[in-house]
Amino acid sequence: MAGRTTSYILTEQDDAFIRAQLKAGEQSTASEVMREAMRRYREERAAERRLHKLLDEGAKSPLVEGGPKEVFERVISRYRAATRG
């Protein structure tokens, strides 16, 4: 994998987490731990953007039949369907 060497200052807690991942054999190198963390962060941010989009669409849509529970269930269902794709 092509990459570039960069250095960052980590908190003691983050450094301990990385060392624990290596010791447990979860990853082979600190770089792998950091890449996995960045991948998950990107996925989380994308999911948040999708959720915000769905919430905005819901806020702009006309009122629908059903109580808050039914509406919320439909929003969650649409969000789950969107995050699977």
CSV table of N, CA and C in Angstrom, one decimal, residues 2 4 6 11 13 17 19 23-24 28 32 34 38 41 44 48 55 62-63 67 69 73 75 78 82 85:
chain,number,residue,atom,x,y,z
A,2,ALA,N,0.7,2.1,-0.9
A,2,ALA,CA,1.4,3.3,-1.0
A,2,ALA,C,0.9,4.3,0.1
A,4,ARG,N,2.3,7.6,3.0
A,4,ARG,CA,3.4,8.5,3.4
A,4,ARG,C,3.6,8.5,4.9
A,6,THR,N,4.0,10.0,8.4
A,6,THR,CA,3.5,11.2,9.1
A,6,THR,C,3.6,10.9,10.6
A,11,THR,N,-2.4,11.0,22.8
A,11,THR,CA,-2.5,11.0,24.2
A,11,THR,C,-2.0,9.7,24.8
A,13,GLN,N,-3.6,7.7,26.6
A,13,GLN,CA,-4.7,6.8,26.5
A,13,GLN,C,-4.7,6.2,25.1
A,17,PHE,N,-4.0,2.3,24.0
A,17,PHE,CA,-5.0,1.5,23.2
A,17,PHE,C,-4.3,0.9,22.0
A,19,ARG,N,-1.1,0.1,21.7
A,19,ARG,CA,-0.2,-1.0,22.2
A,19,ARG,C,-1.1,-2.2,22.6
A,23,LYS,N,-0.7,-6.0,21.2
A,23,LYS,CA,-0.4,-7.1,22.1
A,23,LYS,C,-1.5,-8.2,21.9
A,24,ALA,N,-2.7,-7.8,21.7
A,24,ALA,CA,-3.8,-8.8,21.6
A,24,ALA,C,-3.8,-9.4,20.2
A,28,SER,N,-1.2,-5.9,13.3
A,28,SER,CA,0.2,-6.2,13.3
A,28,SER,C,1.1,-5.0,13.5
A,32,GLU,N,-1.5,0.0,11.1
A,32,GLU,CA,-2.8,-0.7,10.8
A,32,GLU,C,-3.9,-0.3,11.7
A,34,MET,N,-4.1,2.6,13.2
A,34,MET,CA,-4.5,4.0,12.8
A,34,MET,C,-5.4,4.0,11.5
A,38,MET,N,-9.2,5.3,11.2
A,38,MET,CA,-9.6,6.3,10.2
A,38,MET,C,-10.7,5.8,9.3
A,41,TYR,N,-13.8,6.0,11.2
A,41,TYR,CA,-14.2,7.4,11.4
A,41,TYR,C,-14.9,7.9,10.1
A,44,GLU,N,-18.4,6.4,9.9
A,44,GLU,CA,-19.3,7.0,10.9
A,44,GLU,C,-19.7,8.4,10.4
A,48,GLU,N,-23.5,9.6,9.6
A,48,GLU,CA,-24.1,10.8,10.2
A,48,GLU,C,-24.7,11.7,9.1
A,55,LEU,N,-33.2,13.2,8.1
A,55,LEU,CA,-33.9,14.0,9.0
A,55,LEU,C,-34.4,15.3,8.4
A,62,PRO,N,-44.5,16.9,4.2
A,62,PRO,CA,-45.8,17.2,4.8
A,62,PRO,C,-46.1,16.2,5.9
A,63,LEU,N,-47.0,16.6,6.8
A,63,LEU,CA,-47.4,15.7,7.9
A,63,LEU,C,-48.0,14.4,7.3
A,67,GLY,N,-48.8,8.2,14.5
A,67,GLY,CA,-48.3,9.0,15.6
A,67,GLY,C,-46.8,9.1,15.5
A,69,LYS,N,-44.5,7.5,17.1
A,69,LYS,CA,-43.8,6.2,17.1
A,69,LYS,C,-43.7,5.6,15.7
A,73,GLU,N,-40.4,5.1,13.5
A,73,GLU,CA,-40.0,3.8,12.9
A,73,GLU,C,-39.7,3.8,11.4
A,75,VAL,N,-38.6,6.4,9.8
A,75,VAL,CA,-37.3,7.1,9.6
A,75,VAL,C,-36.2,6.2,9.8
A,78,ARG,N,-35.8,3.7,7.0
A,78,ARG,CA,-35.2,4.3,5.8
A,78,ARG,C,-33.7,4.5,6.1
A,82,ALA,N,-30.6,2.8,4.0
A,82,ALA,CA,-29.6,3.7,3.4
A,82,ALA,C,-28.2,3.3,3.8
A,85,GLY,N,-26.5,0.2,2.0
A,85,GLY,CA,-26.1,0.3,0.6
A,85,GLY,C,-24.9,1.0,0.4
